[in-house]
XYZ file of C-alpha atoms in Angstrom:
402
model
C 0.000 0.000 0.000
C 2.931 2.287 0.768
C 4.445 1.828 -2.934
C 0.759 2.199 -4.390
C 0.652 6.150 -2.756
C 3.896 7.279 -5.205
C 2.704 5.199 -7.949
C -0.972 7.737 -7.935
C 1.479 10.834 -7.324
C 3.433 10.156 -9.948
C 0.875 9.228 -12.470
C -1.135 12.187 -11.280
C 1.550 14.858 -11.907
C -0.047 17.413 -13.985
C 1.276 17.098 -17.464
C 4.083 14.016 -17.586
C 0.972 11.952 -19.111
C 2.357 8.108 -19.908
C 5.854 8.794 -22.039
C 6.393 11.185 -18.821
C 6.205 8.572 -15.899
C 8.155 6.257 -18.396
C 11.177 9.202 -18.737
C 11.215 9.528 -14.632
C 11.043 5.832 -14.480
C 13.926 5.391 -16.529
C 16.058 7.783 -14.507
C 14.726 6.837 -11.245
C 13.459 3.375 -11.646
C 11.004 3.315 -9.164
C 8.113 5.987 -8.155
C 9.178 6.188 -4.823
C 12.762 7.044 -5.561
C 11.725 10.100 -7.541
C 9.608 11.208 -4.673
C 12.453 11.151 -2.740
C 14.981 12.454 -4.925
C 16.850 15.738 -4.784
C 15.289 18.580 -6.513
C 18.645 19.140 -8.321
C 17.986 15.892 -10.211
C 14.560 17.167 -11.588
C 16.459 19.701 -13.608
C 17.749 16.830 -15.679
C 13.696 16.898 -17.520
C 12.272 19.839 -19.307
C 11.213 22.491 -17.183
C 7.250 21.401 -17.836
C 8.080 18.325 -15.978
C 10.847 19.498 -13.343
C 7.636 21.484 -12.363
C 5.349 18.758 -12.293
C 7.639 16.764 -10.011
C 8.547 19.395 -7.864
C 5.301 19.428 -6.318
C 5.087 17.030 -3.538
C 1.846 17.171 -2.092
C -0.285 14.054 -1.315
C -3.338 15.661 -0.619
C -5.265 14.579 -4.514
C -3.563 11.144 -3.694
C -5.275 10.858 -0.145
C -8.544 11.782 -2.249
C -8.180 9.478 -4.754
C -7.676 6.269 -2.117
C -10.490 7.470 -0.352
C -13.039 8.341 -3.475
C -11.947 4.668 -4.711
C -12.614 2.892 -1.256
C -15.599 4.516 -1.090
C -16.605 3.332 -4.601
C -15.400 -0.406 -4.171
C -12.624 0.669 -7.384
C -9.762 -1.460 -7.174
C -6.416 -0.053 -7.897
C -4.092 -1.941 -10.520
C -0.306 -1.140 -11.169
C 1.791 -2.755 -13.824
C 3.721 -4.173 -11.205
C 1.255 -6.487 -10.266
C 0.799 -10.213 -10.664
C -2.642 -9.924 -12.230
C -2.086 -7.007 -14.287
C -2.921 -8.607 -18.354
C 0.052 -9.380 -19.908
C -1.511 -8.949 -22.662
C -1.429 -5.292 -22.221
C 1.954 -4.920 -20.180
C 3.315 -5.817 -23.650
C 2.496 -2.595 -25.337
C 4.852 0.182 -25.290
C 2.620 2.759 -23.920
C 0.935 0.433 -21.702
C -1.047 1.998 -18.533
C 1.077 2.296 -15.084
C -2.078 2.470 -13.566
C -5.682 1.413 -14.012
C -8.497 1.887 -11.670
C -11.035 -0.926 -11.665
C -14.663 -1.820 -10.995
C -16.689 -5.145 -11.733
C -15.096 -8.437 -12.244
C -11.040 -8.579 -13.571
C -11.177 -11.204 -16.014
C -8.104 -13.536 -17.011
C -7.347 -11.507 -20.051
C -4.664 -13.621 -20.662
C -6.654 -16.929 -20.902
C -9.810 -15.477 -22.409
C -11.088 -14.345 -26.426
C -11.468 -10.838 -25.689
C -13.170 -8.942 -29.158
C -13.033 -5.418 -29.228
C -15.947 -4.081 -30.828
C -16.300 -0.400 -31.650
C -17.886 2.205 -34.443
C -19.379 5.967 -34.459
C -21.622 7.754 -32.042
C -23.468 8.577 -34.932
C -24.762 4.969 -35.759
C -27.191 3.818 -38.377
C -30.012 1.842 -37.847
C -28.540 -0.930 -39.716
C -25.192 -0.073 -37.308
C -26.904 -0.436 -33.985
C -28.908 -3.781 -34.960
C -25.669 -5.492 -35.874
C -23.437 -4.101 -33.341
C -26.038 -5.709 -30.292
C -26.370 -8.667 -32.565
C -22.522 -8.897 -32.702
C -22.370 -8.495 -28.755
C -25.011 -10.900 -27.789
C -23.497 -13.904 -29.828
C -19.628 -12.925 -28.864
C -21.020 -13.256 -25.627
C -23.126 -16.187 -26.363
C -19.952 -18.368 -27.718
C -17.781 -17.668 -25.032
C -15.828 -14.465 -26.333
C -15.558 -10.859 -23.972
C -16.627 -8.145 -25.732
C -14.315 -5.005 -25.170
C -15.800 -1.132 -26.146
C -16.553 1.552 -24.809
C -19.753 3.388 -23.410
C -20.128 5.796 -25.974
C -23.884 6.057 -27.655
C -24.350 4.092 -30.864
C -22.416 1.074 -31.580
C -20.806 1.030 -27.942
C -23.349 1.013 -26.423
C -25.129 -1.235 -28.216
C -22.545 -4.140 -28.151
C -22.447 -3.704 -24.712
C -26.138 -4.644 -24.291
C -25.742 -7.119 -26.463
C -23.432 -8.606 -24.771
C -25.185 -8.386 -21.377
C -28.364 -9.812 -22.835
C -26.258 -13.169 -24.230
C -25.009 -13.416 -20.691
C -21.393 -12.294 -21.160
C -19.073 -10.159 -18.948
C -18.564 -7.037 -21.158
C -15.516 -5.174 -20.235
C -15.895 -1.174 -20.873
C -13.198 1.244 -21.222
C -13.888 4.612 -19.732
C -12.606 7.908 -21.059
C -13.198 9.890 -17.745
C -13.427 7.935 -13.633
C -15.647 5.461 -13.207
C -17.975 7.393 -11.259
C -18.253 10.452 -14.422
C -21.050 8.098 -16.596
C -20.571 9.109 -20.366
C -22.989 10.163 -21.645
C -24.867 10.722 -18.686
C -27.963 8.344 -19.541
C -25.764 5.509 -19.477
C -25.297 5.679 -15.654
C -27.602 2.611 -15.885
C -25.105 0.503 -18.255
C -22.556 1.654 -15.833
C -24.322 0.040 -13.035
C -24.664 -3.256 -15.569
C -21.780 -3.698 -16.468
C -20.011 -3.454 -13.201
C -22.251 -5.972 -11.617
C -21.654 -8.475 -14.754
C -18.240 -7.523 -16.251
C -16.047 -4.948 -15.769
C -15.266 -0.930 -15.753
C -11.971 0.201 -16.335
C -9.855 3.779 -16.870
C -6.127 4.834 -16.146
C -7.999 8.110 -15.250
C -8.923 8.162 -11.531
C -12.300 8.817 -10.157
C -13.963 12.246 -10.660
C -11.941 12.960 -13.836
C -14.130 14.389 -16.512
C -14.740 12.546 -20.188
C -12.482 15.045 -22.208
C -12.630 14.688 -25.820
C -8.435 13.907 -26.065
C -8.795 11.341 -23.659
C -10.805 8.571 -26.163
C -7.910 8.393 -28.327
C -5.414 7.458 -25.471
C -8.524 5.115 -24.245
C -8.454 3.078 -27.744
C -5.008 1.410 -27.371
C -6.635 -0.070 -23.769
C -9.525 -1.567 -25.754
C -7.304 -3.230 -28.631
C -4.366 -3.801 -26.202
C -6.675 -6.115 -23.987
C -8.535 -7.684 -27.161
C -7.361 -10.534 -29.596
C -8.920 -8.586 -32.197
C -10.957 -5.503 -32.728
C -14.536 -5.242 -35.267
C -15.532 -2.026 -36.182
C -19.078 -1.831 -37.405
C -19.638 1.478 -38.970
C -17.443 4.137 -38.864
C -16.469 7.128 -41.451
C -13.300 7.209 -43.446
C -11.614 10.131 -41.966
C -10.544 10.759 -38.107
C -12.671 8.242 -36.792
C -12.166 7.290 -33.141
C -13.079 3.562 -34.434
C -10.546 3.615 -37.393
C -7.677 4.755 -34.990
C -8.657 1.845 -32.795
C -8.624 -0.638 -35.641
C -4.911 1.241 -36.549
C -4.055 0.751 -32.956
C -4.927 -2.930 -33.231
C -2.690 -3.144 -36.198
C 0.170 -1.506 -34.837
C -0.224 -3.985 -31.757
C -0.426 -7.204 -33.530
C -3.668 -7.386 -33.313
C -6.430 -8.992 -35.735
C -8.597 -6.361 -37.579
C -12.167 -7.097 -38.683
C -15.293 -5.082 -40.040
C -18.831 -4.862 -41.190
C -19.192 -3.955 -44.806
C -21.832 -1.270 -45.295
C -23.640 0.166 -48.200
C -21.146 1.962 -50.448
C -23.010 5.320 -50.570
C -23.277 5.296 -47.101
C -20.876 8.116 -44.729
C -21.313 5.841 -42.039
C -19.786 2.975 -43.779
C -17.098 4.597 -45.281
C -14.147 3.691 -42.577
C -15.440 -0.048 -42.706
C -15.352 -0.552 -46.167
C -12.115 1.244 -46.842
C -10.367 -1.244 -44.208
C -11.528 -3.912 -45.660
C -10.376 -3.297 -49.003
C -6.788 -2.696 -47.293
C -6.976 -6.305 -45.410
C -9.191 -6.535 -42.900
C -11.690 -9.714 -42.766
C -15.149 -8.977 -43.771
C -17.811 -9.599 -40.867
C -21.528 -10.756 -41.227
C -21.605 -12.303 -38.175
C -19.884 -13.233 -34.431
C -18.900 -16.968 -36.153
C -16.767 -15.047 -38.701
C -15.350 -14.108 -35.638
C -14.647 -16.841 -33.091
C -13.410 -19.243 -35.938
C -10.680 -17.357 -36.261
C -9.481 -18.499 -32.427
C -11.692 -21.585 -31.538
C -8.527 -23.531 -31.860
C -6.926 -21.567 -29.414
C -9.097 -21.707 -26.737
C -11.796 -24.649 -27.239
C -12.975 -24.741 -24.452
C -14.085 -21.160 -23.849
C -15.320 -20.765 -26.969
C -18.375 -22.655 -27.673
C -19.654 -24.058 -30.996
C -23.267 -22.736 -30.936
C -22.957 -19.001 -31.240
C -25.870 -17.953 -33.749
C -29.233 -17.444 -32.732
C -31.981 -18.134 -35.206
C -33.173 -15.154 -36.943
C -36.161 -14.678 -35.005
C -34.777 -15.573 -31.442
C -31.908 -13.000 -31.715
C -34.789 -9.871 -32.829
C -36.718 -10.904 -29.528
C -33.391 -11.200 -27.390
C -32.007 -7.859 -28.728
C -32.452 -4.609 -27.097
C -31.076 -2.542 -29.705
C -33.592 -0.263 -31.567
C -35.306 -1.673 -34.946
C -35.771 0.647 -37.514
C -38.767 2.128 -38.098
C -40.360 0.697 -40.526
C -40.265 -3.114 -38.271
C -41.268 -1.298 -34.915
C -44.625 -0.442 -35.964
C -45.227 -3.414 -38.032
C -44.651 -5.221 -34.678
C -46.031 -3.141 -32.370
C -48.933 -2.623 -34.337
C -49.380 -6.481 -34.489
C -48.662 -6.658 -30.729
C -51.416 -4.237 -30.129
C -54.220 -6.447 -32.316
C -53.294 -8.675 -30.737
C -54.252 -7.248 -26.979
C -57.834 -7.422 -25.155
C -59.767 -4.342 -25.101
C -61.015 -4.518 -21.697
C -58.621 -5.708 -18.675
C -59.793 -6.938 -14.864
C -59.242 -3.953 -12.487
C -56.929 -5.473 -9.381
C -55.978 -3.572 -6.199
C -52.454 -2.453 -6.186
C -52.026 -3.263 -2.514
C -48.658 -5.408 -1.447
C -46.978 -3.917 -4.812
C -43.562 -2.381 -4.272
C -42.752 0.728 -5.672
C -40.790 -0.322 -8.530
C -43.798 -2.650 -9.765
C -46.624 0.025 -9.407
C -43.814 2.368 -11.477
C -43.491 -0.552 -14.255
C -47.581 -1.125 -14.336
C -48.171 2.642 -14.340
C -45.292 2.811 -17.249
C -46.960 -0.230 -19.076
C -50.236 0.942 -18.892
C -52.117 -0.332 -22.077
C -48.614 -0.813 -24.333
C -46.558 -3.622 -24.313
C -43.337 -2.758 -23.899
C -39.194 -4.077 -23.923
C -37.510 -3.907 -20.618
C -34.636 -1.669 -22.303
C -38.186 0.476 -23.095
C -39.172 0.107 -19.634
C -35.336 1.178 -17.907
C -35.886 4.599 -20.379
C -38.908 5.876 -19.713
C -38.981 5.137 -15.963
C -35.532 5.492 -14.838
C -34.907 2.742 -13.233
C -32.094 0.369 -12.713
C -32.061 -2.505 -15.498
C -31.779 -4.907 -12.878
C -34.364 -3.586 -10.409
C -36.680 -3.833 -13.786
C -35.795 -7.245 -14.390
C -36.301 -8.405 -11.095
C -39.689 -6.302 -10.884
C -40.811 -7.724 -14.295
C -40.427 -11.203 -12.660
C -42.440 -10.780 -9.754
C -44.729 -9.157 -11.306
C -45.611 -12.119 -13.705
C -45.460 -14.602 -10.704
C -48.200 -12.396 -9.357
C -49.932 -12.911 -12.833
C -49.813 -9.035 -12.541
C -47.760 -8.761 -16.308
C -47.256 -11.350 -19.039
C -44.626 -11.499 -21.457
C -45.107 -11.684 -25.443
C -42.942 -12.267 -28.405
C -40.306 -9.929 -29.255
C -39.522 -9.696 -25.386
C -42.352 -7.448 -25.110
C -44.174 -7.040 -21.608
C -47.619 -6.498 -21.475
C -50.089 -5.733 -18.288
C -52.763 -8.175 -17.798
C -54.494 -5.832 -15.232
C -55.771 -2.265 -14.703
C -54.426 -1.291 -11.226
C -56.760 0.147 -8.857
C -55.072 3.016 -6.762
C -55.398 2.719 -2.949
C-alpha cells in the first residue's frame, strides 16, 4: 500500500501523461525514488516536468484512495501479478488502471473489441447488439466503450447473451458518459467490468478517447468495427491501434453510398476480414481456446430480434407493435395495487395499455435494469404482467389506486 501512494502521485503529476512517468522511471526506476529524490535531479527533464515533479503534495492522492474505497474501485499497477500481460506488452501500456466489476483472465480469455461511431445507423446499432449478444453467447468478452451508438449497443448485447462485457472509460468510473448511461454503468459493473487509467472524478475530455483506444485493442485478440467514417474516426484509430499492436482487424461492410460505412469498407479493401456475423469471428481463435469458446454461437433469426435490445428501424417497430397491439384485449380486470412495491406500481403505471421491452421500460422510468428485471419477474409470478414475443411485456391488469 505504501508503494501504491507514489505510484498515484506520480501518475497524477499534472502534465508528464504516460511517455512522462516512463522518462522519470527510466532515470529513477522506481516511483518512490523520484519522490524522494533531490530537486537538483529534476532539472535533468524539461522544465514542464521538473515542475510537475517538484510538487510534492499528497493531498489529490489521499482523495483518490479514499473516493476509490468509497466506490469499491480497485487499484491496478503494472507491477502487479494480475495485471494482463496482454497489455503490459504494449509500449505505452497503462502504469495504472483503476477498476470496478469483475477482472477477467485476459490472458486466458477471447477478448473482441468491438467499436464504431456515435453517430450509428439503424442498420449499425442492430448489428453491433447482434454482434455483442453472440460474442457473448460463444464464449468471447466483448471489449468497447460506453459511448452512444455502436458502444453502447454491443455492450447490451453482450449483457443480454449473458457475457461479462468489459468497458473502457474515457473519464473515472464514477463520471457516466454520456450521462444516460449511468444505468449501463451500473450493468456492467455488476456483470463484467469498468476500467480507466484516469482516476475517479476525472471528466470525459474529448483527447482522452484516443489514449482510451489502445486499452480496448491492447486487452482484445482482435478488434470489429461496425460502422465508422473514413476520416478521423475514433473507431478507425482503434482498428490502426490494433494493427500496430499485432492485433487482428475485422469489419462490417456497409452500403457503399453510405458516410457511415465509409471507414469499414475502406479497411476492408486494405486487409481486414469482412464480418456478417460473431462466427466469422470466433473461428478465427476456436482452436486456441476450445474450451471457452463454444460451438453454438448464432441465434436463429427470429430468437436474436426478440433477445435484442437494440432499436429496430422504423419501418419493423410499428409493423410489430402494431401487431402486438391487435393482438391485446380491449377490456382488462381492475386489481388492487395493494402489497406492490414501488418499482412494480412504477413498471404497471409505465406499461399501462402498451406492451413494452424492458430496455423500453429502464428509459422511460428510470430505473435500474436490474431492479426492472427483477420487478418484471415478480410481477408475472403475481400474474400481474405477461410477457409476449419480441420480449415485449404487457399488463394483464388495470391497477386500482389505494
Amino acid at each position: 500500500m505504501a508503494a501504491l501512494k507514489y505510484w498515484l502521485w506520480l501518475t497524477t503529476r499534472k502534465g508528464l501523461g504516460n511517455q512522462g512517468v516512463a522518462q522519470v522511471l527510466e532515470r529513477f526506476g522506481a516511483p518512490e525514488r523520484a519522490y524522494f529524490a533531490d530537486p537538483d535531479e529534476y532539472g535533468l527533464f524539461p522544465p514542464n516536468m521538473a515542475k510537475a515533479l517538484s510538487d510534492r503534495s499528497m493531498d489529490s492522492v489521499q482523495r483518490i484512495m479514499g473516493d476509490c474505497d468509497r466506490l469499491g474501485v480497485r487499484i491496478m499497477t503494472r507491477q502487479d501479478a494480475d495485471y494482463p500481460s496482454r497489455l503490459r506488452q504494449l509500449e505505452d501500456a497503462p502504469y495504472v488502471l483503476y477498476l470496478k466489476g469483475n477482472l477477467p483472465d485476459f490472458d486466458e480469455e477471447a477478448a473482441i473489441g468491438v467499436v464504431g461511431t456515435r453517430s450509428a445507423t439503424e442498420y449499425g446499432k442492430s448489428v453491433a447488439g447482434r454482434l455483442g449478444l453472440e460474442l457473448a453467447r460463444g464464449g468471447a468478452v466483448v471489449v468497447s466503450g460506453t459511448a452512444a451508438g455502436i458502444d453502447t449497443c454491443a455492450v447490451r448485447g453482450a449483457l443480454q447473451g449473458g457475457g461479462t462485457p468489459v468497458c473502457v472509460l474515457g473519464g473515472g468510473i464514477d463520471v457516466p458518459y454520456p450521462k444516460g448511461n449511468r444505468f449501463l454503468y451500473e450493468d456492467v459493473a455488476a456483470a463484467g467490468l469498468l476500467i480507466s487509467e484516469y482516476p475517479p472524478g476525472t471528466e470525459n475530455l474529448g483527447p482522452h478517447f484516443p489514449v482510451r483506444n489502445r486499452i480496448i485493442s491492447g486487452l482484445s485478440l482482435g478488434v470489429v468495427v461496425v460502422e465508422a467514417g473514413e476520416f478521423g474516426s475514433g473507431a478507425v484509430i482503434t482498428a490502426n491501434l490494433a494493427l500496430d499492436q499485432g492485433r487482428d482487424v475485422f469489419a462490417v461492410p456497409g452500403n457503399v453510398d453510405a458516410r457511415e460505412s465509409r471507414g469499414c469498407n475502406r479497411l476492408i479493401q486494405q486487409g481486414a476480414k469482412p464480418v456478417l456475423g460473431a462466427e466469422d469471428i470466433l473461428c478465427e481463435y476456436r482452436s486456441r481456446y476450445p474450451v471457452k469458446l463454444s460451438q453454438k454461437t448464432a441465434f436463429r433469426e427470429e430468437e436474436a430480434a426478440q433477445r435484442l435490445q437494440t432499436v429496430e428501424p422504423p419501418a419493423a417497430s410499428a409493423k410489430s407493435a402494431a401487431a402486438v397491439q391487435t393482438a391485446q384485449p380491449s377490456a382488462k380486470p381492475c386489481r388492487s395495487a395493494k402489497g406492490l412495491t414501488d418499482d412494480e406500481l412504477t413498471l404497471l403505471r409505465a406499461l399501462g395499455d402498451k406492451s413494452l421491452q424492458a430496455d423500453e421500460l429502464v428509459e422511460l422510468t428510470q430505473i435500474p435494469a436490474r431492479r426492472v428485471q427483477s420487478a418484471l419477474t415478480m410481477l408475472q409470478i403475481a400474474g400481474w404482467v405477461e410477457e409476449r414475443p419480441g420480449k415485449r411485456f404487457f399488463a394483464l391488469a388495470q391497477l386500482i389506486e389505494e
